Amino acid sequence: MKNTAIEITNFSSRYGQQDVLQNISLTFSSKAITAIIGPSGCGKTTLLRSINRTAELEPGYSCTGNIHLFETSIFALDAYTVRRQAGMVFQTPVALPLNIRENILFAPRYYGLRRRALQDQLVESCLRKVGLWEEVKDRLQRPASHLSGGQKQRLAIARVLAVEPRVLLLDEPCSSLDPASTQQVEDTLRGLASELCVIIVTHNLAQARRIANEIVFILNGQLIEAGAAENIFSSPQQARTRDFVSGLFG
Ligand SMILES: Nc1ncnc2c1ncn2[C@@H]1O[C@H](COP(=O)(O)OP(=O)(O)O)[C@@H](O)[C@H]1O
Ligand SMILES: [Mg+2]
């Protein structure tokens, strides 16, 4: 049975006069990894940023239709609550100019986490979830800027996890990473998918094949096809999907 985390209904968005997403209806499963694929400029980032209501921060952005997050319309919640429930990780690994421990505690402190023992627990559990604990446990007070790119990206994931989101949105999180770091991020996402809805935009079809349970294919702001990854890759229903996944265009 499909366990729906996000339901998008007749959703369209535009920047000024330019239509970007056109009448998209789609669901994302909880406890699964969904990869959003499609050529550059087709609207993948806008879709992710619509889900956590950060697209609204862009001048000229407007949208129609609805998005439900665990059965509540995101427009019925305040935007901060939505962004906390659906945390986002970006293409370029960003470490806050703080030590490793404070990177994790930045948002939880803001939300009122004061007790030292609870802070320690949270830092350790978040770092363990991204496979960083053993690597950094002896240097939690060192600047996060000293970490490698792959470590910074896993730290960025841990920082999002620290506020206990139900959805993790990742926008091409491995595009600046080497293969070994990419594999560590992929292993991390597999682990997180046992408890979260993980949605990853990727330009890398091999990565989508490796980690995605479900695939969403977008072209020119339209949803072309969505479904189980094995079906999309082995027996797509649409010719445009077949051409895209076989590398005919990108
Ligand atoms: N902040 C913005 N203001 C105006 N147009 C934008 C903005 N962000 C994206 N766009 C336009 O929206 C379209 C979709 O962009 P985007 O969602 O970034 O696509 P993708 O992530 O698939 O490459 C593109 O034509 C892009 O130029
Ligand atoms: Mg993008």
PDB file of C-alpha atoms and ligand atoms in Angstrom:
ATOM      1  CA  MET A   1       0.000   0.000   0.000  1.00  0.00           C
ATOM      2  CA  LYS A   2       1.300   3.399  -0.912  1.00  0.00           C
ATOM      3  CA  ASN A   3       2.096   5.556   2.062  1.00  0.00           C
ATOM      4  CA  THR A   4       1.617   9.096   0.761  1.00  0.00           C
ATOM      5  CA  ALA A   5       3.698  11.906   2.249  1.00  0.00           C
ATOM      6  CA  ILE A   6       2.961  14.613  -0.309  1.00  0.00           C
ATOM      7  CA  GLU A   7       0.040  15.034  -2.646  1.00  0.00           C
ATOM      8  CA  ILE A   8       0.282  17.632  -5.380  1.00  0.00           C
ATOM      9  CA  THR A   9      -2.971  18.547  -7.104  1.00  0.00           C
ATOM     10  CA  ASN A  10      -3.424  20.557 -10.311  1.00  0.00           C
ATOM     11  CA  PHE A  11      -0.373  22.572  -9.368  1.00  0.00           C
ATOM     12  CA  SER A  12       0.927  25.294 -11.678  1.00  0.00           C
ATOM     13  CA  SER A  13       3.532  27.952 -11.017  1.00  0.00           C
ATOM     14  CA  ARG A  14       5.086  30.832 -12.868  1.00  0.00           C
ATOM     15  CA  TYR A  15       7.716  33.514 -12.555  1.00  0.00           C
ATOM     16  CA  GLY A  16       6.128  36.725 -13.812  1.00  0.00           C
ATOM     17  CA  GLN A  17       4.561  35.859 -17.176  1.00  0.00           C
ATOM     18  CA  GLN A  18       6.613  32.691 -17.672  1.00  0.00           C
ATOM     19  CA  ASP A  19       4.805  29.440 -16.913  1.00  0.00           C
ATOM     20  CA  VAL A  20       7.100  26.952 -15.218  1.00  0.00           C
ATOM     21  CA  LEU A  21       5.080  24.058 -13.771  1.00  0.00           C
ATOM     22  CA  GLN A  22       1.896  23.214 -15.636  1.00  0.00           C
ATOM     23  CA  ASN A  23      -0.986  21.469 -13.946  1.00  0.00           C
ATOM     24  CA  ILE A  24       1.017  18.859 -12.089  1.00  0.00           C
ATOM     25  CA  SER A  25      -0.771  16.149 -10.096  1.00  0.00           C
ATOM     26  CA  LEU A  26       1.448  13.695  -8.323  1.00  0.00           C
ATOM     27  CA  THR A  27       2.074  11.934  -5.022  1.00  0.00           C
ATOM     28  CA  PHE A  28       5.334  11.203  -3.217  1.00  0.00           C
ATOM     29  CA  SER A  29       5.656   8.175  -0.969  1.00  0.00           C
ATOM     30  CA  SER A  30       6.808   8.232   2.587  1.00  0.00           C
ATOM     31  CA  LYS A  31       9.674   5.868   3.473  1.00  0.00           C
ATOM     32  CA  ALA A  32      10.987   5.814  -0.077  1.00  0.00           C
ATOM     33  CA  ILE A  33      13.421   7.635  -2.324  1.00  0.00           C
ATOM     34  CA  THR A  34      11.900   9.404  -5.315  1.00  0.00           C
ATOM     35  CA  ALA A  35      14.183  10.815  -7.983  1.00  0.00           C
ATOM     36  CA  ILE A  36      12.991  13.762 -10.056  1.00  0.00           C
ATOM     37  CA  ILE A  37      14.638  13.676 -13.471  1.00  0.00           C
ATOM     38  CA  GLY A  38      14.399  15.869 -16.548  1.00  0.00           C
ATOM     39  CA  PRO A  39      16.509  18.221 -18.655  1.00  0.00           C
ATOM     40  CA  SER A  40      17.957  21.442 -17.331  1.00  0.00           C
ATOM     41  CA  GLY A  41      15.366  24.207 -16.978  1.00  0.00           C
ATOM     42  CA  CYS A  42      12.335  21.876 -16.936  1.00  0.00           C
ATOM     43  CA  GLY A  43      11.256  23.005 -13.463  1.00  0.00           C
ATOM     44  CA  LYS A  44      12.775  20.426 -11.073  1.00  0.00           C
ATOM     45  CA  THR A  45      14.174  22.958  -8.615  1.00  0.00           C
ATOM     46  CA  THR A  46      10.979  25.006  -8.754  1.00  0.00           C
ATOM     47  CA  LEU A  47       8.981  21.883  -7.887  1.00  0.00           C
ATOM     48  CA  LEU A  48      11.196  21.129  -4.862  1.00  0.00           C
ATOM     49  CA  ARG A  49      11.084  24.743  -3.723  1.00  0.00           C
ATOM     50  CA  SER A  50       7.318  24.878  -4.176  1.00  0.00           C
ATOM     51  CA  ILE A  51       6.940  21.937  -1.804  1.00  0.00           C
ATOM     52  CA  ASN A  52       8.728  23.695   1.059  1.00  0.00           C
ATOM     53  CA  ARG A  53       7.424  27.157   0.170  1.00  0.00           C
ATOM     54  CA  THR A  54      10.828  28.697  -0.505  1.00  0.00           C
ATOM     55  CA  ALA A  55       9.939  29.409  -4.158  1.00  0.00           C
ATOM     56  CA  GLU A  56       7.582  32.053  -2.771  1.00  0.00           C
ATOM     57  CA  LEU A  57      10.620  34.053  -1.715  1.00  0.00           C
ATOM     58  CA  GLU A  58      11.468  34.674  -5.390  1.00  0.00           C
ATOM     59  CA  PRO A  59      10.169  37.905  -6.902  1.00  0.00           C
ATOM     60  CA  GLY A  60       7.358  37.302  -9.388  1.00  0.00           C
ATOM     61  CA  TYR A  61       6.595  33.741  -8.242  1.00  0.00           C
ATOM     62  CA  SER A  62       2.960  32.723  -8.111  1.00  0.00           C
ATOM     63  CA  CYS A  63       1.146  29.405  -8.061  1.00  0.00           C
ATOM     64  CA  THR A  64      -2.270  27.776  -8.264  1.00  0.00           C
ATOM     65  CA  GLY A  65      -3.471  24.355  -7.199  1.00  0.00           C
ATOM     66  CA  ASN A  66      -2.580  22.688  -3.939  1.00  0.00           C
ATOM     67  CA  ILE A  67       0.094  20.669  -2.149  1.00  0.00           C
ATOM     68  CA  HIS A  68      -0.726  18.546   0.875  1.00  0.00           C
ATOM     69  CA  LEU A  69       1.966  17.487   3.304  1.00  0.00           C
ATOM     70  CA  PHE A  70       0.681  14.525   5.310  1.00  0.00           C
ATOM     71  CA  GLU A  71      -2.875  15.535   4.515  1.00  0.00           C
ATOM     72  CA  THR A  72      -2.535  19.189   5.490  1.00  0.00           C
ATOM     73  CA  SER A  73      -2.382  21.864   2.814  1.00  0.00           C
ATOM     74  CA  ILE A  74       0.972  23.643   2.977  1.00  0.00           C
ATOM     75  CA  PHE A  75      -0.937  26.885   2.446  1.00  0.00           C
ATOM     76  CA  ALA A  76      -2.899  26.285   5.651  1.00  0.00           C
ATOM     77  CA  LEU A  77       0.365  26.156   7.631  1.00  0.00           C
ATOM     78  CA  ASP A  78       2.797  28.974   8.166  1.00  0.00           C
ATOM     79  CA  ALA A  79       5.757  28.817   5.790  1.00  0.00           C
ATOM     80  CA  TYR A  80       8.278  28.263   8.614  1.00  0.00           C
ATOM     81  CA  THR A  81       6.457  25.144   9.751  1.00  0.00           C
ATOM     82  CA  VAL A  82       6.450  23.827   6.178  1.00  0.00           C
ATOM     83  CA  ARG A  83      10.184  24.506   5.785  1.00  0.00           C
ATOM     84  CA  ARG A  84      10.903  22.716   9.038  1.00  0.00           C
ATOM     85  CA  GLN A  85       8.866  19.665   7.999  1.00  0.00           C
ATOM     86  CA  ALA A  86      10.370  19.592   4.510  1.00  0.00           C
ATOM     87  CA  GLY A  87      14.054  20.437   4.856  1.00  0.00           C
ATOM     88  CA  MET A  88      16.248  21.119   1.852  1.00  0.00           C
ATOM     89  CA  VAL A  89      19.835  20.305   0.891  1.00  0.00           C
ATOM     90  CA  PHE A  90      21.473  22.145  -1.997  1.00  0.00           C
ATOM     91  CA  GLN A  91      23.878  21.394  -4.792  1.00  0.00           C
ATOM     92  CA  THR A  92      26.846  23.185  -3.235  1.00  0.00           C
ATOM     93  CA  PRO A  93      27.714  21.805   0.214  1.00  0.00           C
ATOM     94  CA  VAL A  94      27.292  24.656   2.663  1.00  0.00           C
ATOM     95  CA  ALA A  95      28.853  24.533   6.133  1.00  0.00           C
ATOM     96  CA  LEU A  96      27.872  27.354   8.463  1.00  0.00           C
ATOM     97  CA  PRO A  97      30.949  29.313   9.666  1.00  0.00           C
ATOM     98  CA  LEU A  98      30.780  27.518  13.007  1.00  0.00           C
ATOM     99  CA  ASN A  99      32.267  24.386  14.492  1.00  0.00           C
ATOM    100  CA  ILE A 100      30.861  20.964  13.598  1.00  0.00           C
ATOM    101  CA  ARG A 101      28.762  20.674  16.758  1.00  0.00           C
ATOM    102  CA  GLU A 102      27.275  24.146  16.360  1.00  0.00           C
ATOM    103  CA  ASN A 103      26.365  23.421  12.745  1.00  0.00           C
ATOM    104  CA  ILE A 104      24.019  20.706  14.018  1.00  0.00           C
ATOM    105  CA  LEU A 105      22.713  22.776  16.929  1.00  0.00           C
ATOM    106  CA  PHE A 106      22.090  25.982  14.990  1.00  0.00           C
ATOM    107  CA  ALA A 107      18.374  25.460  14.319  1.00  0.00           C
ATOM    108  CA  PRO A 108      17.572  23.354  17.417  1.00  0.00           C
ATOM    109  CA  ARG A 109      18.965  26.138  19.646  1.00  0.00           C
ATOM    110  CA  TYR A 110      16.743  28.596  17.845  1.00  0.00           C
ATOM    111  CA  TYR A 111      13.800  26.299  18.618  1.00  0.00           C
ATOM    112  CA  GLY A 112      14.786  26.261  22.301  1.00  0.00           C
ATOM    113  CA  LEU A 113      17.039  23.225  22.856  1.00  0.00           C
ATOM    114  CA  ARG A 114      19.072  24.247  25.920  1.00  0.00           C
ATOM    115  CA  ARG A 115      19.983  21.150  27.937  1.00  0.00           C
ATOM    116  CA  ARG A 116      23.556  20.077  27.335  1.00  0.00           C
ATOM    117  CA  ALA A 117      22.804  16.347  27.574  1.00  0.00           C
ATOM    118  CA  LEU A 118      20.034  16.606  24.984  1.00  0.00           C
ATOM    119  CA  GLN A 119      22.271  18.649  22.710  1.00  0.00           C
ATOM    120  CA  ASP A 120      25.008  16.003  22.946  1.00  0.00           C
ATOM    121  CA  GLN A 121      22.516  13.269  22.142  1.00  0.00           C
ATOM    122  CA  LEU A 122      21.137  15.139  19.156  1.00  0.00           C
ATOM    123  CA  VAL A 123      24.587  15.923  17.735  1.00  0.00           C
ATOM    124  CA  GLU A 124      25.614  12.284  17.991  1.00  0.00           C
ATOM    125  CA  SER A 125      22.394  10.847  16.563  1.00  0.00           C
ATOM    126  CA  CYS A 126      22.317  13.242  13.598  1.00  0.00           C
ATOM    127  CA  LEU A 127      25.976  12.644  12.787  1.00  0.00           C
ATOM    128  CA  ARG A 128      25.445   8.881  13.030  1.00  0.00           C
ATOM    129  CA  LYS A 129      22.529   9.020  10.587  1.00  0.00           C
ATOM    130  CA  VAL A 130      24.808  10.517   7.932  1.00  0.00           C
ATOM    131  CA  GLY A 131      27.760   8.250   8.738  1.00  0.00           C
ATOM    132  CA  LEU A 132      29.903  11.119  10.039  1.00  0.00           C
ATOM    133  CA  TRP A 133      30.091  10.357  13.758  1.00  0.00           C
ATOM    134  CA  GLU A 134      33.150   8.097  13.662  1.00  0.00           C
ATOM    135  CA  GLU A 135      34.890  10.513  11.296  1.00  0.00           C
ATOM    136  CA  VAL A 136      34.403  13.654  13.395  1.00  0.00           C
ATOM    137  CA  LYS A 137      33.610  12.677  16.999  1.00  0.00           C
ATOM    138  CA  ASP A 138      37.070  13.764  18.181  1.00  0.00           C
ATOM    139  CA  ARG A 139      36.913  17.168  16.533  1.00  0.00           C
ATOM    140  CA  LEU A 140      33.407  18.466  17.098  1.00  0.00           C
ATOM    141  CA  GLN A 141      34.833  21.843  18.162  1.00  0.00           C
ATOM    142  CA  ARG A 142      36.812  22.297  14.955  1.00  0.00           C
ATOM    143  CA  PRO A 143      35.494  24.572  12.199  1.00  0.00           C
ATOM    144  CA  ALA A 144      33.193  22.746   9.799  1.00  0.00           C
ATOM    145  CA  SER A 145      34.917  24.614   6.977  1.00  0.00           C
ATOM    146  CA  HIS A 146      37.853  22.169   7.365  1.00  0.00           C
ATOM    147  CA  LEU A 147      35.736  19.204   6.265  1.00  0.00           C
ATOM    148  CA  SER A 148      35.930  17.786   2.743  1.00  0.00           C
ATOM    149  CA  GLY A 149      33.157  18.539   0.249  1.00  0.00           C
ATOM    150  CA  GLY A 150      31.544  15.148   0.780  1.00  0.00           C
ATOM    151  CA  GLN A 151      31.700  15.514   4.563  1.00  0.00           C
ATOM    152  CA  LYS A 152      30.215  19.016   4.316  1.00  0.00           C
ATOM    153  CA  GLN A 153      27.341  17.666   2.260  1.00  0.00           C
ATOM    154  CA  ARG A 154      26.625  14.942   4.822  1.00  0.00           C
ATOM    155  CA  LEU A 155      26.882  17.594   7.557  1.00  0.00           C
ATOM    156  CA  ALA A 156      24.325  19.681   5.638  1.00  0.00           C
ATOM    157  CA  ILE A 157      21.983  16.664   5.651  1.00  0.00           C
ATOM    158  CA  ALA A 158      22.603  16.170   9.384  1.00  0.00           C
ATOM    159  CA  ARG A 159      21.817  19.838  10.000  1.00  0.00           C
ATOM    160  CA  VAL A 160      18.450  19.424   8.301  1.00  0.00           C
ATOM    161  CA  LEU A 161      17.755  16.205  10.250  1.00  0.00           C
ATOM    162  CA  ALA A 162      18.368  18.058  13.512  1.00  0.00           C
ATOM    163  CA  VAL A 163      14.911  19.664  13.338  1.00  0.00           C
ATOM    164  CA  GLU A 164      13.239  16.304  12.652  1.00  0.00           C
ATOM    165  CA  PRO A 165      11.736  16.876   9.211  1.00  0.00           C
ATOM    166  CA  ARG A 166       9.325  14.378   7.691  1.00  0.00           C
ATOM    167  CA  VAL A 167      10.489  15.114   4.156  1.00  0.00           C
ATOM    168  CA  LEU A 168      14.036  15.589   2.899  1.00  0.00           C
ATOM    169  CA  LEU A 169      14.434  17.510  -0.369  1.00  0.00           C
ATOM    170  CA  LEU A 170      17.810  17.335  -2.120  1.00  0.00           C
ATOM    171  CA  ASP A 171      18.646  19.380  -5.212  1.00  0.00           C
ATOM    172  CA  GLU A 172      21.445  17.642  -7.133  1.00  0.00           C
ATOM    173  CA  PRO A 173      23.304  16.996  -3.872  1.00  0.00           C
ATOM    174  CA  CYS A 174      26.138  15.002  -5.451  1.00  0.00           C
ATOM    175  CA  SER A 175      26.888  17.049  -8.527  1.00  0.00           C
ATOM    176  CA  SER A 176      30.051  18.537  -7.008  1.00  0.00           C
ATOM    177  CA  LEU A 177      31.196  15.339  -5.272  1.00  0.00           C
ATOM    178  CA  ASP A 178      33.648  12.617  -6.268  1.00  0.00           C
ATOM    179  CA  PRO A 179      32.407   9.019  -6.693  1.00  0.00           C
ATOM    180  CA  ALA A 180      33.425   7.898  -3.184  1.00  0.00           C
ATOM    181  CA  SER A 181      31.662  10.841  -1.517  1.00  0.00           C
ATOM    182  CA  THR A 182      28.668  10.324  -3.797  1.00  0.00           C
ATOM    183  CA  GLN A 183      28.422   6.731  -2.622  1.00  0.00           C
ATOM    184  CA  GLN A 184      28.494   7.839   1.026  1.00  0.00           C
ATOM    185  CA  VAL A 185      25.658  10.290   0.399  1.00  0.00           C
ATOM    186  CA  GLU A 186      23.687   7.573  -1.416  1.00  0.00           C
ATOM    187  CA  ASP A 187      24.197   5.148   1.488  1.00  0.00           C
ATOM    188  CA  THR A 188      23.016   7.874   3.854  1.00  0.00           C
ATOM    189  CA  LEU A 189      19.858   8.464   1.804  1.00  0.00           C
ATOM    190  CA  ARG A 190      19.067   4.733   1.704  1.00  0.00           C
ATOM    191  CA  GLY A 191      19.244   4.662   5.495  1.00  0.00           C
ATOM    192  CA  LEU A 192      17.084   7.782   5.871  1.00  0.00           C
ATOM    193  CA  ALA A 193      14.427   6.413   3.529  1.00  0.00           C
ATOM    194  CA  SER A 194      13.441   3.904   6.197  1.00  0.00           C
ATOM    195  CA  GLU A 195      11.873   6.756   8.149  1.00  0.00           C
ATOM    196  CA  LEU A 196      11.457   9.726   5.796  1.00  0.00           C
ATOM    197  CA  CYS A 197      10.125  10.776   2.438  1.00  0.00           C
ATOM    198  CA  VAL A 198      13.320  11.439   0.451  1.00  0.00           C
ATOM    199  CA  ILE A 199      13.055  13.391  -2.817  1.00  0.00           C
ATOM    200  CA  ILE A 200      16.202  13.922  -4.848  1.00  0.00           C
ATOM    201  CA  VAL A 201      16.647  15.922  -8.026  1.00  0.00           C
ATOM    202  CA  THR A 202      19.441  14.358 -10.007  1.00  0.00           C
ATOM    203  CA  HIS A 203      21.037  14.875 -13.387  1.00  0.00           C
ATOM    204  CA  ASN A 204      22.668  11.534 -13.058  1.00  0.00           C
ATOM    205  CA  LEU A 205      20.485   8.729 -14.442  1.00  0.00           C
ATOM    206  CA  ALA A 206      22.856   6.095 -13.081  1.00  0.00           C
ATOM    207  CA  GLN A 207      22.340   7.574  -9.630  1.00  0.00           C
ATOM    208  CA  ALA A 208      18.561   7.484 -10.084  1.00  0.00           C
ATOM    209  CA  ARG A 209      18.824   3.802 -11.065  1.00  0.00           C
ATOM    210  CA  ARG A 210      20.987   3.047  -8.031  1.00  0.00           C
ATOM    211  CA  ILE A 211      18.927   4.658  -5.323  1.00  0.00           C
ATOM    212  CA  ALA A 212      15.408   5.574  -6.419  1.00  0.00           C
ATOM    213  CA  ASN A 213      12.344   3.517  -5.571  1.00  0.00           C
ATOM    214  CA  GLU A 214      10.199   5.856  -7.650  1.00  0.00           C
ATOM    215  CA  ILE A 215      10.869   8.201 -10.554  1.00  0.00           C
ATOM    216  CA  VAL A 216       9.194  11.427 -11.637  1.00  0.00           C
ATOM    217  CA  PHE A 217      10.038  12.612 -15.159  1.00  0.00           C
ATOM    218  CA  ILE A 218       9.374  16.250 -16.001  1.00  0.00           C
ATOM    219  CA  LEU A 219       9.744  17.948 -19.367  1.00  0.00           C
ATOM    220  CA  ASN A 220       9.036  21.642 -20.032  1.00  0.00           C
ATOM    221  CA  GLY A 221       7.180  22.012 -16.755  1.00  0.00           C
ATOM    222  CA  GLN A 222       4.886  19.071 -17.438  1.00  0.00           C
ATOM    223  CA  LEU A 223       4.741  15.743 -15.701  1.00  0.00           C
ATOM    224  CA  ILE A 224       5.379  13.159 -18.399  1.00  0.00           C
ATOM    225  CA  GLU A 225       5.478  10.016 -16.323  1.00  0.00           C
ATOM    226  CA  ALA A 226       5.836   8.859 -12.724  1.00  0.00           C
ATOM    227  CA  GLY A 227       6.065   5.397 -11.257  1.00  0.00           C
ATOM    228  CA  ALA A 228       8.173   2.645  -9.778  1.00  0.00           C
ATOM    229  CA  ALA A 229      11.798   3.010 -10.833  1.00  0.00           C
ATOM    230  CA  GLU A 230      12.020  -0.459 -12.355  1.00  0.00           C
ATOM    231  CA  ASN A 231       9.011   0.269 -14.579  1.00  0.00           C
ATOM    232  CA  ILE A 232      10.224   3.678 -15.695  1.00  0.00           C
ATOM    233  CA  PHE A 233      13.620   2.291 -16.648  1.00  0.00           C
ATOM    234  CA  SER A 234      12.572  -1.030 -18.171  1.00  0.00           C
ATOM    235  CA  SER A 235       9.132  -0.376 -19.618  1.00  0.00           C
ATOM    236  CA  PRO A 236       8.263   3.327 -19.767  1.00  0.00           C
ATOM    237  CA  GLN A 237       4.786   4.111 -21.052  1.00  0.00           C
ATOM    238  CA  GLN A 238       5.764   7.294 -22.863  1.00  0.00           C
ATOM    239  CA  ALA A 239       8.122   7.569 -25.828  1.00  0.00           C
ATOM    240  CA  ARG A 240       9.632  10.754 -24.375  1.00  0.00           C
ATOM    241  CA  THR A 241      10.456   8.916 -21.145  1.00  0.00           C
ATOM    242  CA  ARG A 242      12.068   6.085 -23.083  1.00  0.00           C
ATOM    243  CA  ASP A 243      14.173   8.545 -25.094  1.00  0.00           C
ATOM    244  CA  PHE A 244      15.248  10.429 -21.973  1.00  0.00           C
ATOM    245  CA  VAL A 245      16.186   7.427 -19.850  1.00  0.00           C
ATOM    246  CA  SER A 246      18.090   5.900 -22.744  1.00  0.00           C
ATOM    247  CA  GLY A 247      20.149   9.089 -23.013  1.00  0.00           C
ATOM    248  CA  LEU A 248      18.803  10.307 -26.364  1.00  0.00           C
ATOM    249  CA  PHE A 249      18.482  13.823 -24.993  1.00  0.00           C
ATOM    250  CA  GLY A 250      19.410  15.557 -21.759  1.00  0.00           C
TER     251      GLY A 250
HETATM  252  N1  LIG B   1      13.929  32.974  -9.483  1.00  0.00           N
HETATM  253  C1  LIG B   1      13.551  32.856 -10.752  1.00  0.00           C
HETATM  254  N2  LIG B   1      13.063  33.914 -11.435  1.00  0.00           N
HETATM  255  C2  LIG B   1      12.656  33.792 -12.719  1.00  0.00           C
HETATM  256  N3  LIG B   1      12.718  32.646 -13.430  1.00  0.00           N
HETATM  257  C3  LIG B   1      13.213  31.559 -12.811  1.00  0.00           C
HETATM  258  C4  LIG B   1      13.657  31.606 -11.440  1.00  0.00           C
HETATM  259  N4  LIG B   1      14.089  30.356 -11.102  1.00  0.00           N
HETATM  260  C5  LIG B   1      13.921  29.587 -12.196  1.00  0.00           C
HETATM  261  N5  LIG B   1      13.404  30.297 -13.214  1.00  0.00           N
HETATM  262  C6  LIG B   1      13.059  29.773 -14.548  1.00  0.00           C
HETATM  263  O1  LIG B   1      12.133  28.707 -14.367  1.00  0.00           O
HETATM  264  C7  LIG B   1      12.433  27.620 -15.249  1.00  0.00           C
HETATM  265  C8  LIG B   1      12.646  26.365 -14.457  1.00  0.00           C
HETATM  266  O2  LIG B   1      13.817  26.515 -13.665  1.00  0.00           O
HETATM  267  P1  LIG B   1      14.281  25.430 -12.593  1.00  0.00           P
HETATM  268  O3  LIG B   1      13.131  25.080 -11.743  1.00  0.00           O
HETATM  269  O4  LIG B   1      15.489  25.980 -11.931  1.00  0.00           O
HETATM  270  O5  LIG B   1      14.639  24.190 -13.544  1.00  0.00           O
HETATM  271  P2  LIG B   1      15.623  22.945 -13.311  1.00  0.00           P
HETATM  272  O6  LIG B   1      15.890  22.843 -11.845  1.00  0.00           O
HETATM  273  O7  LIG B   1      14.873  21.779 -13.858  1.00  0.00           O
HETATM  274  O8  LIG B   1      16.869  23.201 -14.089  1.00  0.00           O
HETATM  275  C9  LIG B   1      13.635  28.056 -16.066  1.00  0.00           C
HETATM  276  O9  LIG B   1      13.183  28.590 -17.285  1.00  0.00           O
HETATM  277  C10 LIG B   1      14.266  29.155 -15.222  1.00  0.00           C
HETATM  278  O10 LIG B   1      14.930  30.071 -16.019  1.00  0.00           O
HETATM  279 MG    MG B   2      17.666  22.892 -10.807  1.00  0.00          MG
END
